[in-house]
mmCIF file of C-alpha atoms in Angstrom:
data_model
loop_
_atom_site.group_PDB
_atom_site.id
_atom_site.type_symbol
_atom_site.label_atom_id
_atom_site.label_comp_id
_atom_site.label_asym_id
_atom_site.label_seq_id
_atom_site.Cartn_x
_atom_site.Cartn_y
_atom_site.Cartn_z
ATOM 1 C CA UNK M 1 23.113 67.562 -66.381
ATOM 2 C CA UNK M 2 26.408 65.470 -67.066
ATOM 3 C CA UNK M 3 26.151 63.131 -69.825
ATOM 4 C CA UNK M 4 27.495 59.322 -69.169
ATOM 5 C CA UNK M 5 29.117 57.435 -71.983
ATOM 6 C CA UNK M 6 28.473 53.685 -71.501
ATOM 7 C CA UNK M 7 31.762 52.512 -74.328
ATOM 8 C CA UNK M 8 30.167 49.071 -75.679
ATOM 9 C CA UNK M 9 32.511 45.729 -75.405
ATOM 10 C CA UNK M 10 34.816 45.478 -78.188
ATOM 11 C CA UNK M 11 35.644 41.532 -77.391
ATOM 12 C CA UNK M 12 32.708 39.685 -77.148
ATOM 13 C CA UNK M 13 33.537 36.352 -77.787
ATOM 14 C CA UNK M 14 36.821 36.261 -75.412
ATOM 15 C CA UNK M 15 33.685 37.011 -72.940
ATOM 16 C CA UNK M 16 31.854 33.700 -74.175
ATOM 17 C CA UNK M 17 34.835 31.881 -73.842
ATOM 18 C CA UNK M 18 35.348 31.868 -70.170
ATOM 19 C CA UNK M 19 36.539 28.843 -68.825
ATOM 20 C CA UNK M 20 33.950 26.727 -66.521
ATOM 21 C CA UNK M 21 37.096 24.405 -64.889
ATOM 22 C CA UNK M 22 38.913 27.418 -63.535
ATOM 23 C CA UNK M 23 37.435 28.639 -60.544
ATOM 24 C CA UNK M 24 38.300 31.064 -58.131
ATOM 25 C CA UNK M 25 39.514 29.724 -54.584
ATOM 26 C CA UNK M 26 36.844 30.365 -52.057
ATOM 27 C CA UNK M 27 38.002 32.415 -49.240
ATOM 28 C CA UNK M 28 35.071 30.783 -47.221
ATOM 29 C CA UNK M 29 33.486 27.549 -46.332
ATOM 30 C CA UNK M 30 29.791 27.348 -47.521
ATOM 31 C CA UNK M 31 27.668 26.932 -44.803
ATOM 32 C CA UNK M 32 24.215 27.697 -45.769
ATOM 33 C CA UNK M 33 21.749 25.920 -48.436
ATOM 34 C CA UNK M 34 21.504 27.942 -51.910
ATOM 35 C CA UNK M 35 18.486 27.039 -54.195
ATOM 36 C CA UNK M 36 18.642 26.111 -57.910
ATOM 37 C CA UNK M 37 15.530 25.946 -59.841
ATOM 38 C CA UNK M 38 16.897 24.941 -62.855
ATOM 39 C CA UNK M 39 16.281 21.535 -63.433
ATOM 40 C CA UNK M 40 12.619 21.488 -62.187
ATOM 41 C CA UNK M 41 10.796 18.392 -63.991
ATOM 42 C CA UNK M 42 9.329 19.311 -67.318
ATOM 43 C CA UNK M 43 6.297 17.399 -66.185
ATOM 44 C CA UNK M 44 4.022 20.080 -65.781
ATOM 45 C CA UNK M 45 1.636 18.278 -62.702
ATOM 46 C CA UNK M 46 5.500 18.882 -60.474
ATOM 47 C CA UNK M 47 6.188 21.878 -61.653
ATOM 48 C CA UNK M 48 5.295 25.478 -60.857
ATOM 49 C CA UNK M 49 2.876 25.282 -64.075
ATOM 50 C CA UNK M 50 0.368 22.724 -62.541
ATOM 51 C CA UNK M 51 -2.901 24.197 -61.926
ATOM 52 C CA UNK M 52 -2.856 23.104 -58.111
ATOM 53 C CA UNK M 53 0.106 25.438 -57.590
ATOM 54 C CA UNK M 54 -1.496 28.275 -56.109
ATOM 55 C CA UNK M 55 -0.599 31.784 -54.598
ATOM 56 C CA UNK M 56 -0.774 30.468 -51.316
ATOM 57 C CA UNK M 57 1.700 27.200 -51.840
ATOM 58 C CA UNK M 58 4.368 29.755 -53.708
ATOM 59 C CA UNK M 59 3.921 32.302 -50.670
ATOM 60 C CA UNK M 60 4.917 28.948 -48.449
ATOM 61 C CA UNK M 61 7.368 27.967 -50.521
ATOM 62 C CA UNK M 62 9.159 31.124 -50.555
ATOM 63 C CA UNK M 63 8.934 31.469 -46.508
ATOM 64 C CA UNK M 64 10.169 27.599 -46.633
ATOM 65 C CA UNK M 65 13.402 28.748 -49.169
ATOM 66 C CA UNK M 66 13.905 31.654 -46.755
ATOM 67 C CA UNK M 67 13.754 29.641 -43.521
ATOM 68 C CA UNK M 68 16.167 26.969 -44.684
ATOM 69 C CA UNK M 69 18.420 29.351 -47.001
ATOM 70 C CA UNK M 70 19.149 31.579 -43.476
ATOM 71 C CA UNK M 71 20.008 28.429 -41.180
ATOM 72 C CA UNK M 72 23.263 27.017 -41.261
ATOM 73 C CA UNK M 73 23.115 23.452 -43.026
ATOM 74 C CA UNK M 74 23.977 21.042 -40.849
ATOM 75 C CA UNK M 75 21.747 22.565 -37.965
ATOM 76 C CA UNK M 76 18.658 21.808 -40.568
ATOM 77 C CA UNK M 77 20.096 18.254 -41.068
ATOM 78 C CA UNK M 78 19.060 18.177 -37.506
ATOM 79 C CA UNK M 79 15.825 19.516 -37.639
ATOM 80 C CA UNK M 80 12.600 16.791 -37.642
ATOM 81 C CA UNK M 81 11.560 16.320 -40.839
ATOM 82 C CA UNK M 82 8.452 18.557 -40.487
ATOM 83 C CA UNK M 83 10.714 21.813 -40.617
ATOM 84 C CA UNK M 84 13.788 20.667 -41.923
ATOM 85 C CA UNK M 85 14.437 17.924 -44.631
ATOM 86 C CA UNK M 86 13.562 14.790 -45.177
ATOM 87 C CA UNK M 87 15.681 11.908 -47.323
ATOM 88 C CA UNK M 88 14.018 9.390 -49.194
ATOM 89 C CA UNK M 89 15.679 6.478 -51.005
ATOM 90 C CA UNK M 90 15.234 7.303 -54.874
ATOM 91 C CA UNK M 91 13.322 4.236 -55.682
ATOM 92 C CA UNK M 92 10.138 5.117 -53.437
ATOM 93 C CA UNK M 93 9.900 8.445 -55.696
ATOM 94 C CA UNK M 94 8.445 8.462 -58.931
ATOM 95 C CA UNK M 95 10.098 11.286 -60.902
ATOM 96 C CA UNK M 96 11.230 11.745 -64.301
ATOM 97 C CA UNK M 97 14.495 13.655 -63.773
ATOM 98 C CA UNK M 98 15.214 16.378 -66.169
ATOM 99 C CA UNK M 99 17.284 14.696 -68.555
ATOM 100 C CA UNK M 100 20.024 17.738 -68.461
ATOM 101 C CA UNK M 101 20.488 17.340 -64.757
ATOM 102 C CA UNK M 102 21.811 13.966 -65.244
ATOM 103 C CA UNK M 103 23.875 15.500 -67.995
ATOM 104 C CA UNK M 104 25.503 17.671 -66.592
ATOM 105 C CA UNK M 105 27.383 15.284 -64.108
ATOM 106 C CA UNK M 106 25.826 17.131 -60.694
ATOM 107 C CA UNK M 107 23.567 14.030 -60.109
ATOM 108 C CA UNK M 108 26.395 11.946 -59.547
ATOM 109 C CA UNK M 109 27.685 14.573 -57.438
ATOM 110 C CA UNK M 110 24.554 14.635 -55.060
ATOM 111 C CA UNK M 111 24.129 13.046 -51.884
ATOM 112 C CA UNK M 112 22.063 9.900 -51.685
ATOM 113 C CA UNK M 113 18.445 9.888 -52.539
ATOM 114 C CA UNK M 114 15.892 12.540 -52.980
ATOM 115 C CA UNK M 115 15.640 15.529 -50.241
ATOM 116 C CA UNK M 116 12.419 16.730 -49.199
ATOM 117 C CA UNK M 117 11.055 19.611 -47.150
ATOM 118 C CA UNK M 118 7.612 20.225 -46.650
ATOM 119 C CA UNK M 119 5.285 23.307 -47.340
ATOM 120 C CA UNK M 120 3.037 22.699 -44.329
ATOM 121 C CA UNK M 121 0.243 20.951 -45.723
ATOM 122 C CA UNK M 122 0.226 21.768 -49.023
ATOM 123 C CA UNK M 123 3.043 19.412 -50.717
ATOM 124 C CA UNK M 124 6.460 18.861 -50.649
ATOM 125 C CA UNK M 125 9.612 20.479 -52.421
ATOM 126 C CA UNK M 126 11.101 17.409 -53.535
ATOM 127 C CA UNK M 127 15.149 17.712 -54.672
ATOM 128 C CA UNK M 128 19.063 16.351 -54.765
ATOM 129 C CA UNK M 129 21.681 18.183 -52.955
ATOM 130 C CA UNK M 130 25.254 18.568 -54.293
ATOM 131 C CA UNK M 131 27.503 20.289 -51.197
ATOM 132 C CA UNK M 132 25.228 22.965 -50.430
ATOM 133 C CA UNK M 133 23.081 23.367 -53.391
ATOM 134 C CA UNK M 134 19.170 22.011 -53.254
ATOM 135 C CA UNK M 135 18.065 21.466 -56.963
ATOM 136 C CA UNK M 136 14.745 22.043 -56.936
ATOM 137 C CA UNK M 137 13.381 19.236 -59.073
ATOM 138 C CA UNK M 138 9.592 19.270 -58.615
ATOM 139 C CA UNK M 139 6.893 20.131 -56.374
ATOM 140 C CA UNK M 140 4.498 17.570 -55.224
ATOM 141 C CA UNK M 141 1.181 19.573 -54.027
ATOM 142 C CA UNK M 142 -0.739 16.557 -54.850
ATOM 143 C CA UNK M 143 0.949 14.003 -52.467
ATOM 144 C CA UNK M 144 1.441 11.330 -55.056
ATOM 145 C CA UNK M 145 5.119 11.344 -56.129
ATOM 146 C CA UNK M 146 5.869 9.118 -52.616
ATOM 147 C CA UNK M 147 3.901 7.268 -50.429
ATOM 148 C CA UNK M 148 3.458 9.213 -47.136
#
């Protein structure tokens, strides 16, 4: 049996130092939406805490993430609203916005409004999209963050 030898990093913090500004030059044009869950609300009735989220909604909300992560993104732009996405101007929703998503600059990135695609008829993924990035920023199985 041959014996690897894993030699540990000797310069950890030139690792910790990378620099966020300097990015490498895509070779490719994005074309598809990528999901970030990162922001979600902290309020725990629109997030994947709430009581109401149950194993059926996250099995729909993964098939809904896989259907509209596969497509390219403008075709879903083009899709009615009941498969594809939906945009809502941001003063008919009302969400508290985790504060570190407004932080970090992407919110004034993000296309108008809030984006919306629906888990059949168990809520709504409810999020901003910056190029082709949905934030996920909460989950609405309780229909009352809009009026429908």
């Amino acid at each position: 049996m041959t014996k690897i030898r894993v030699k540990p990093e000797s310069n950890v913090q030139s690792q910790s130092k990378i620099d966020l500004k300097r990015r490498k030059t895509l070779r490719f044009t994005p074309d598809r939406l990528a999901f970030n869950f990162s922001f979600i609300t902290r309020d725990h009735k629109y997030n994947f805490e709430d009581k109401s989220f149950s194993k059926l909604a996250k099995v729909k909300v993964f098939d809904k993430l896989l259907r509209l992560s596969v497509e390219r993104y403008h075709a879903i732009l083009g899709w009615p609203k009941r498969l594809g996405l939906e945009n809502i101007p941001e003063k008919e929703v009302a969400l508290a916005l985790h504060p570190e998503f407004t932080k970090s600059l992407r919110y004034q990135d993000c296309l108008p409004g809030f984006w919306v695609f629906r888990i059949s008829d168990t809520g709504r993924v409810i999020g901003k999209i910056q190029e082709t990035t949905f934030y996920v920023l909460a989950v609405d199985t309780k229909f009352k963050l809009y009026k429908h």
